[in-house]
Structures are given as C-alpha cells and as structure tokens.
XYZ file of N, CA and C in Angstrom:
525
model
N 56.152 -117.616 82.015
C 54.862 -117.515 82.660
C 54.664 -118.662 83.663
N 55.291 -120.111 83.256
C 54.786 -121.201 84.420
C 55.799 -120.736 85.592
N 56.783 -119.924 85.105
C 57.730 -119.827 86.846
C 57.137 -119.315 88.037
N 56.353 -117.916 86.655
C 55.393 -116.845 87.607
C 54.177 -118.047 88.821
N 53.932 -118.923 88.038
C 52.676 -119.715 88.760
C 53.248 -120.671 90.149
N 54.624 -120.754 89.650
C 55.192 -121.679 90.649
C 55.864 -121.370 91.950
N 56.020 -119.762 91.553
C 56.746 -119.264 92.836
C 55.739 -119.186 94.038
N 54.482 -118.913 93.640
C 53.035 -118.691 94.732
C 52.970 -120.348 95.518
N 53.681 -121.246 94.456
C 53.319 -122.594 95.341
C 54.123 -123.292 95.848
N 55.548 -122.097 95.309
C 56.982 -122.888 96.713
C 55.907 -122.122 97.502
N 56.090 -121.268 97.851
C 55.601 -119.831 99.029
C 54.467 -120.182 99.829
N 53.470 -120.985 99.284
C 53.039 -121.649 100.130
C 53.015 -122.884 100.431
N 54.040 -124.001 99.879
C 53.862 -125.017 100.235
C 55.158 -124.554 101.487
N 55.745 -123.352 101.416
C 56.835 -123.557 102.937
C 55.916 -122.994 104.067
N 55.167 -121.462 103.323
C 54.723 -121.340 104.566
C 53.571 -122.242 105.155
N 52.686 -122.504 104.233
C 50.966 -123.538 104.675
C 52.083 -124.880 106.053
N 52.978 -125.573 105.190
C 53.060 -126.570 105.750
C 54.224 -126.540 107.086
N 55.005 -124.930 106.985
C 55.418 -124.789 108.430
C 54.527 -125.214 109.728
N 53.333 -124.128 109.432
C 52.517 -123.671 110.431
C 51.601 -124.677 110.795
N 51.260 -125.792 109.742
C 50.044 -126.781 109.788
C 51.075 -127.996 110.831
N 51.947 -128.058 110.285
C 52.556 -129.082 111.228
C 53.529 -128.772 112.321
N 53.320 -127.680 112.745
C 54.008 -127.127 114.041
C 52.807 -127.251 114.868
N 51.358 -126.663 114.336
C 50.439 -127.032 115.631
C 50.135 -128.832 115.931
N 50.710 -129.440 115.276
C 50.020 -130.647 115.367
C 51.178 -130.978 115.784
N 52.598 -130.409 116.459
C 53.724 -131.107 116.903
C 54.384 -132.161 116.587
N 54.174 -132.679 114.917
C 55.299 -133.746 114.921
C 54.926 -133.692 113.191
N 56.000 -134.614 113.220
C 56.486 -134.585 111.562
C 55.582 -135.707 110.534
N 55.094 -136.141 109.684
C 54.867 -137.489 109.206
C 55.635 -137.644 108.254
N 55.903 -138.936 107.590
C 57.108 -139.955 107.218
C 56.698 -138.914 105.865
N 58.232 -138.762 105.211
C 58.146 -138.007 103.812
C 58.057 -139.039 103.167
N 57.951 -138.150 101.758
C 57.637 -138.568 100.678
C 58.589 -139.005 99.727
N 59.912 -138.195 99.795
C 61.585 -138.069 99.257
C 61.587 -139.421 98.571
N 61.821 -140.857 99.558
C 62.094 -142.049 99.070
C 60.928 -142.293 98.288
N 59.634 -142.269 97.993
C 59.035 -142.454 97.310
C 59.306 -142.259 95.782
N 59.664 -141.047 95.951
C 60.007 -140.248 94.951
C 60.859 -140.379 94.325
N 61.904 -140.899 95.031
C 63.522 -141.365 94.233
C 63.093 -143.120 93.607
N 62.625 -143.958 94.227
C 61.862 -145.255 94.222
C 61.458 -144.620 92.760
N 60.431 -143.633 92.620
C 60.048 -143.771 91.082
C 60.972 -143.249 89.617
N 61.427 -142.255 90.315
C 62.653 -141.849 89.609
C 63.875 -143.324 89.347
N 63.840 -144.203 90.065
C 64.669 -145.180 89.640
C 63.687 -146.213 88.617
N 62.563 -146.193 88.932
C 61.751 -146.929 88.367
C 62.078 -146.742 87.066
N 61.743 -145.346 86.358
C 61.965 -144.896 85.109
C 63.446 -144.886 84.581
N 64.202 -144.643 85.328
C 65.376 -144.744 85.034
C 65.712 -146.471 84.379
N 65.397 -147.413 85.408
C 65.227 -148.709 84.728
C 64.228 -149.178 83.453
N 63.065 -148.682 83.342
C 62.533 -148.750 81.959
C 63.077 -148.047 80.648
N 63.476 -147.007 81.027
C 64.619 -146.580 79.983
C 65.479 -147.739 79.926
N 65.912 -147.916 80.658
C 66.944 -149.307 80.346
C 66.474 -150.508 79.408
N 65.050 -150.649 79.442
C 64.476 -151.824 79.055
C 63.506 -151.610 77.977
N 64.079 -149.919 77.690
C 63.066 -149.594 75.926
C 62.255 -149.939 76.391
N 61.424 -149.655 77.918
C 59.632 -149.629 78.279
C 59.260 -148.169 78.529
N 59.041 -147.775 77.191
C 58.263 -146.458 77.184
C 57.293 -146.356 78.143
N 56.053 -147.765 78.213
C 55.017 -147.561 78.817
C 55.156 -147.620 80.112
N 56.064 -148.230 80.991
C 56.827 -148.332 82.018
C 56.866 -146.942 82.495
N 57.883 -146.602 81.797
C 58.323 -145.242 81.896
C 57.237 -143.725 82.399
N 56.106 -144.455 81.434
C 55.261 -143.300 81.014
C 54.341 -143.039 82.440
N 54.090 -144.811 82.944
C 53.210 -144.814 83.983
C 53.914 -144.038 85.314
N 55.143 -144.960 85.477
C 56.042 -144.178 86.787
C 56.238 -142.517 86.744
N 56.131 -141.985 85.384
C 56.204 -140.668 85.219
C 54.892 -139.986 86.086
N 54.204 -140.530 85.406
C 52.635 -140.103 85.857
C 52.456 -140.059 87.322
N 53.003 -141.350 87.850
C 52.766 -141.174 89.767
C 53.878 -140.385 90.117
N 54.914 -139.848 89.950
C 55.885 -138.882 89.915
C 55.309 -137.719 90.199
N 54.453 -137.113 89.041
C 54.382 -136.060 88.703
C 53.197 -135.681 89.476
N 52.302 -137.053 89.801
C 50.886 -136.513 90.717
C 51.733 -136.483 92.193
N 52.403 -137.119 92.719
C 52.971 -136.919 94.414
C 53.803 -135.445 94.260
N 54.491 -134.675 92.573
C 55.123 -133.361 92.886
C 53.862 -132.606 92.897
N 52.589 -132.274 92.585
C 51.883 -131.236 92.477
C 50.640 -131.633 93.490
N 50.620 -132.878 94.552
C 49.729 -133.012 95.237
C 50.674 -132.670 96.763
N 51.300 -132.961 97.318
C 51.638 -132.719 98.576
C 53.462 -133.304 98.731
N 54.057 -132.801 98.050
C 55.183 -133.326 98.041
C 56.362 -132.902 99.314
N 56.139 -131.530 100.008
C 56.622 -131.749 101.430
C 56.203 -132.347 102.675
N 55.581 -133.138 102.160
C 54.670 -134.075 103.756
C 56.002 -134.548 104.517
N 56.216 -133.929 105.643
C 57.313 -134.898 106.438
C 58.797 -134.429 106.229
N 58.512 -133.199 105.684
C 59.646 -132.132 105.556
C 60.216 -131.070 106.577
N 61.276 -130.680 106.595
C 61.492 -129.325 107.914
C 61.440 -127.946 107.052
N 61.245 -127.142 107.795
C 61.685 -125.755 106.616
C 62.902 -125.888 105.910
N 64.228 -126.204 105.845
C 65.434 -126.122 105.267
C 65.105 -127.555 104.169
N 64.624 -128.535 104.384
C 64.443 -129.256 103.410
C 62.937 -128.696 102.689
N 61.942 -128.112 103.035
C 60.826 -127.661 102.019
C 62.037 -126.781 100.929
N 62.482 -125.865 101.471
C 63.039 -124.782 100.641
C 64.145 -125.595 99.764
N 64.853 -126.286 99.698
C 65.471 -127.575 98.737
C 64.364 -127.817 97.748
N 63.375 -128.470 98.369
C 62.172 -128.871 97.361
C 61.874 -127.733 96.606
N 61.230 -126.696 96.716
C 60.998 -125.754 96.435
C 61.800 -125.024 95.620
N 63.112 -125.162 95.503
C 63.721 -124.391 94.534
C 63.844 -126.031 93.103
N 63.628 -127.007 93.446
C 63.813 -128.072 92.512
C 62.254 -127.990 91.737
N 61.422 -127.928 92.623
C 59.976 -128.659 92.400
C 59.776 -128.174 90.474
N 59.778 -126.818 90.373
C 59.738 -126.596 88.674
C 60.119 -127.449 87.724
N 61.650 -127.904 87.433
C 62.247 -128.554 87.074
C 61.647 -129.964 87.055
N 61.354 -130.286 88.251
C 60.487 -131.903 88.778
C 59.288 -132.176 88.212
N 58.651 -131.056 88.150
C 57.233 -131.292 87.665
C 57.334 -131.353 86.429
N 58.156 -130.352 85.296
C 58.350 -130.299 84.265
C 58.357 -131.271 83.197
N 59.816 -131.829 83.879
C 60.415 -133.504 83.544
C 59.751 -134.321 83.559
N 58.915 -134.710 84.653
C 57.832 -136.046 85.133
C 57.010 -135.376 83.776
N 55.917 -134.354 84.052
C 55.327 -134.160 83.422
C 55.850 -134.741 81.625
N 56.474 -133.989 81.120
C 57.469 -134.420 79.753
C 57.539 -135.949 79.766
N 57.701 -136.787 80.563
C 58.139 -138.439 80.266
C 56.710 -138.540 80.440
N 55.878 -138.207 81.344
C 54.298 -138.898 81.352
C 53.692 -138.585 80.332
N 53.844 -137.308 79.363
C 53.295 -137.390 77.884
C 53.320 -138.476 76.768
N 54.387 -139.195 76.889
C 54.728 -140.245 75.591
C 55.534 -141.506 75.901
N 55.301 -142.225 75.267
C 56.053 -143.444 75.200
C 57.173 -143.725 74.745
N 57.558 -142.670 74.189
C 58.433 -142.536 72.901
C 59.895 -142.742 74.046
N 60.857 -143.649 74.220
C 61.516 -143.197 74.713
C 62.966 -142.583 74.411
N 63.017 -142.404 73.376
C 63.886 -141.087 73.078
C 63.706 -139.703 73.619
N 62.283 -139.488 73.348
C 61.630 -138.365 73.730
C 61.762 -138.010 75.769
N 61.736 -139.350 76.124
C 61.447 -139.727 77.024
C 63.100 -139.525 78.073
N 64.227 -139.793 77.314
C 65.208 -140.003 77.898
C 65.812 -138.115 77.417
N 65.259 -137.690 76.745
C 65.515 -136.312 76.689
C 65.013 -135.605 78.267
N 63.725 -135.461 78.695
C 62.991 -135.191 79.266
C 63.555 -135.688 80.945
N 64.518 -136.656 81.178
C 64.881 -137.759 82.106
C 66.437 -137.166 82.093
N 66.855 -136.424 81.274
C 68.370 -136.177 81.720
C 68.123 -134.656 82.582
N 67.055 -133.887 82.289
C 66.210 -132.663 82.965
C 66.051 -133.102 84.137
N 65.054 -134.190 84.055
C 64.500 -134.784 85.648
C 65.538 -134.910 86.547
N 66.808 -135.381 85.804
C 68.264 -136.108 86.743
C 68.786 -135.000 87.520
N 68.838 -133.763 86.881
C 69.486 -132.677 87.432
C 68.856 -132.783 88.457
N 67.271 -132.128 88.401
C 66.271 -131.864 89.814
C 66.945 -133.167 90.675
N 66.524 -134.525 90.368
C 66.228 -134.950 91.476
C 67.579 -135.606 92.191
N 69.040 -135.316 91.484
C 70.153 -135.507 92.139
C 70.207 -133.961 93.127
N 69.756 -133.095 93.033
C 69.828 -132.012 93.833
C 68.954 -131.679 95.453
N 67.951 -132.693 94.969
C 66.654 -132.965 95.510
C 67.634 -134.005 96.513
N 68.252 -135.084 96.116
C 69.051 -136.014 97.050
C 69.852 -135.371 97.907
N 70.597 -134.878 97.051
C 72.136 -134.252 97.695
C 71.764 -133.372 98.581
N 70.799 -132.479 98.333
C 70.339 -131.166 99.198
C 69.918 -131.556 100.532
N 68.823 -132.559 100.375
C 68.023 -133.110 101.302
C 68.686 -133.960 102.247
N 69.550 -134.915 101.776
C 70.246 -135.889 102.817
C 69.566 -136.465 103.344
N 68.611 -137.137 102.812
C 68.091 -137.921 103.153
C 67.824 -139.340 102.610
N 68.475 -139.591 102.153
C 68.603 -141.085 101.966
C 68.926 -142.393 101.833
N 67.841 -143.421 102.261
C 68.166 -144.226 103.030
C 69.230 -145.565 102.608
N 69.754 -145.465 101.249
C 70.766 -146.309 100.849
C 72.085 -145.222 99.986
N 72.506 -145.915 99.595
C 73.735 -145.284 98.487
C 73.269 -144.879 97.618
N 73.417 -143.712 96.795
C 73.108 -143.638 95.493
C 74.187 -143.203 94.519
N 74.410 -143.605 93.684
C 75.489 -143.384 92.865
C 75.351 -142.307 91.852
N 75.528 -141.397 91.003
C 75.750 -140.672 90.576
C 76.672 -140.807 89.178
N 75.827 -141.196 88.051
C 76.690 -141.457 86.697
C 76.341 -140.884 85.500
N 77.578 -141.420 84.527
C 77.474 -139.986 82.995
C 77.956 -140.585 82.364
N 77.543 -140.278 81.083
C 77.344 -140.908 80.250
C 78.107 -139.563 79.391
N 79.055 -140.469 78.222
C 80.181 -138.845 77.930
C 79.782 -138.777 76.765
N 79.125 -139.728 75.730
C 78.712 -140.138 74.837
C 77.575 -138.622 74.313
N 76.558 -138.271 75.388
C 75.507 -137.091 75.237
C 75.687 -135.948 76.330
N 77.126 -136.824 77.258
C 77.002 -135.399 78.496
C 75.666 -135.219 79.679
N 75.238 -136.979 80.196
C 74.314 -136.713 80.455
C 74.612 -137.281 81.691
N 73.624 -137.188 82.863
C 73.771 -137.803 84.017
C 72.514 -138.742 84.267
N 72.783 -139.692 85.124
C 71.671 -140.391 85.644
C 72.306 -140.880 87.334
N 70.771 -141.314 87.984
C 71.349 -141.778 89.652
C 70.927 -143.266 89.531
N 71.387 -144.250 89.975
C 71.712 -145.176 90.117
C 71.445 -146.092 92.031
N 71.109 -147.300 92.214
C 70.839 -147.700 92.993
C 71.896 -148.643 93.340
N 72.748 -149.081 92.236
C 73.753 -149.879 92.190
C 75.464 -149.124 91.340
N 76.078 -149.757 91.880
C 77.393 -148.996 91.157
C 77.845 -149.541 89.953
N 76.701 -150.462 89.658
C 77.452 -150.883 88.263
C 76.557 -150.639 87.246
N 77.336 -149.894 85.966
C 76.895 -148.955 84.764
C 76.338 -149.636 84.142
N 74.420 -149.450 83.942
C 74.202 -149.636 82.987
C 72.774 -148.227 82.671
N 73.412 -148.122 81.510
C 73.451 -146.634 80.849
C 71.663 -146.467 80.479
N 70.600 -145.663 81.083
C 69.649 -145.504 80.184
C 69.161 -144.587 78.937
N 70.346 -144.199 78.437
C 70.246 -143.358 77.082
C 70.372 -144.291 76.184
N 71.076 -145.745 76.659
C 71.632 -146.443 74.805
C 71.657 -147.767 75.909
N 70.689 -148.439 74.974
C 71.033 -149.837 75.741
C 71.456 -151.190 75.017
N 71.895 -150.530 73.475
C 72.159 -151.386 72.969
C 73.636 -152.187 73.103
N 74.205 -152.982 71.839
C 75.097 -154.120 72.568
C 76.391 -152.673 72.703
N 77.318 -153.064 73.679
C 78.773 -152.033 73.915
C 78.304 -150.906 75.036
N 76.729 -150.194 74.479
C 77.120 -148.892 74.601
C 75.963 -149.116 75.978
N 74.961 -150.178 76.620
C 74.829 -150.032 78.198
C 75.690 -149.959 78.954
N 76.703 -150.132 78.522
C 77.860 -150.037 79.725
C 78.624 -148.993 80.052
N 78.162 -148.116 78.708
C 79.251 -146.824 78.574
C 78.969 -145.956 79.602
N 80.065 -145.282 80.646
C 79.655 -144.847 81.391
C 80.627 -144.739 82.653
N 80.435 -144.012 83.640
C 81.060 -144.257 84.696
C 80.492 -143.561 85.994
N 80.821 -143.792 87.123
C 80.220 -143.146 88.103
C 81.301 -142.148 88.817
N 80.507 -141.081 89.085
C 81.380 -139.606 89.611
C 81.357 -139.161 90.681
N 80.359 -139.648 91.357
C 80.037 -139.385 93.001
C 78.948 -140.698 93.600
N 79.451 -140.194 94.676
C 78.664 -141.708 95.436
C 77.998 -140.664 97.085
N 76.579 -140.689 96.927
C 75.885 -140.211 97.726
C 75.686 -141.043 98.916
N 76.153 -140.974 100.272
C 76.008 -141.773 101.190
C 74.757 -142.173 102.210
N 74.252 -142.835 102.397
C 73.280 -143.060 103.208
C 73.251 -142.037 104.568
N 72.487 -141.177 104.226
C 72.593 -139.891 104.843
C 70.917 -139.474 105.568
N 70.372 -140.294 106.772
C 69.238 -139.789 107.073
C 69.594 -138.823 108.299
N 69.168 -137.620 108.092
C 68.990 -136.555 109.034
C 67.660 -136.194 109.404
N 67.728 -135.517 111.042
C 66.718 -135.227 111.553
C 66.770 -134.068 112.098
N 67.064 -133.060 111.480
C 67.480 -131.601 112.197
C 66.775 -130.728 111.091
C-alpha cells in the first residue's frame, strides 16, 4: 500500500518540478550533497554507539526526502531519485524511530543500498566515495575515507573488519 502512495509523488515530483523550473530558466544548487553529508553523519554515529546522533541525522534525512528533495535536479537525475526515494524515506524514517542502534544499523544497511544508488546514478559528487562490506553480515556501507572502519561492530578487531569494493569518483555533471 505505501508503494501505491509513492508512485503519485515520484510522478509528480518529475513532472511539478520539470515545468516549475524550466519557466524560471535555471537550476538551484541541489540537495544530493546534503544528503550524503547526513547519510555519513549516521554512518559515523553508528561508529560511535550514538544512537541519539544517529536518530537526530536520521530525522533531517528523512524531512529534506519528503519535503523537496529534487531542488536543483535535471529530469534524468529526478527519475534516479525517484526510483530510490521509497527505500530513502523508509530507512531514514526506521533509524529516526529509535536509538537503539542495532535496530538502527539494521535499518542503515537498507538506507546504504538507496543512497549508494542515489550516488552512483546521479554522479554527482563532489569528493570520493568509497564503497565498503562488511562479510561478517553481508552488508555495505559508503565511506568518505578509504580506511575501514566498520559501522555494524565497533568493537576491539572487528571496526576494522572490512574492505572496500568500489571507489566512486568525484564526478560533478551538468547535462
């Protein structure tokens, strides 16, 4: 039933925001890096067993996916968003419920899918991002730095467990 609700608001967040910013002839600065900025945020409080960390960055996550999250988008990148946004809202939503971060890093290996797809798709961004897994649960996380430290287990041995599988290049496009 929530897919049914979500397809009406890809559909119009491509068409509303084609047409609104074609008459006004120009683009404004997206939102993307924002978005990855918080997604790393949480990714690092997982690291640091800060549920509440976690819980807050979830929360501004989840209000920039259901308030205007293609601001500064083209049609080929809305429709990227748009096939992720479910998944995005889901996840954020799920980590902004609790502190718990078990609960929390369940909810965050969901989010990882969306928002490594959300990167890769989009190409848009403005540093490296690394791309790592963890073999231990089969899980992925994105990374700002290339060196592993794991937010599923941060205890002694097992922050490190891990390795990186792809390396996303600083990729800003304007087409």
């Amino acid at each position: 039933m929530r897919f049914l609700k979500i397809i009406p608001l890809a559909g119009a967040l491509i068409m509303g925001f084609s047409s609104a910013y074609a008459q006004k002839g120009g683009f404004p600065p997206n939102e993307i890096g924002k978005m990855l900025s918080l997604y790393l945020d949480i990714k690092n409080a997982l690291i640091r067993d800060d549920g509440t960390t976690a819980k807050i960055k979830a929360n501004e996550l989840h209000y920039m996916l259901i308030t205007q999250p293609d601001r500064g988008l083209i049609n080929r990148q809305i429709e990227v968003l748009a096939d992720n946004l479910p998944n995005l809202i889901d996840n954020s939503r799920g980590i902004g419920y609790t502190v718990d971060e078990n609960t929390q890093r369940h909810y965050f290996a969901g989010l990882t899918v969306g928002m490594y797809k959300l990167v890769k798709g989009l190409r848009i961004n403005t540093t490296r991002i690394y791309k790592q897994y963890c073999p231990i649960n089969n899980c992925y996380w994105l990374s700002e730095t290339p060196v592993i430290t794991n937010p599923y287990y941060n205890y002694d041995g097992w922050a490190k467990l891990g390795k990186t599988i792809e390396v996303l290049p600083k990729s800003v496009v304007t087409d």
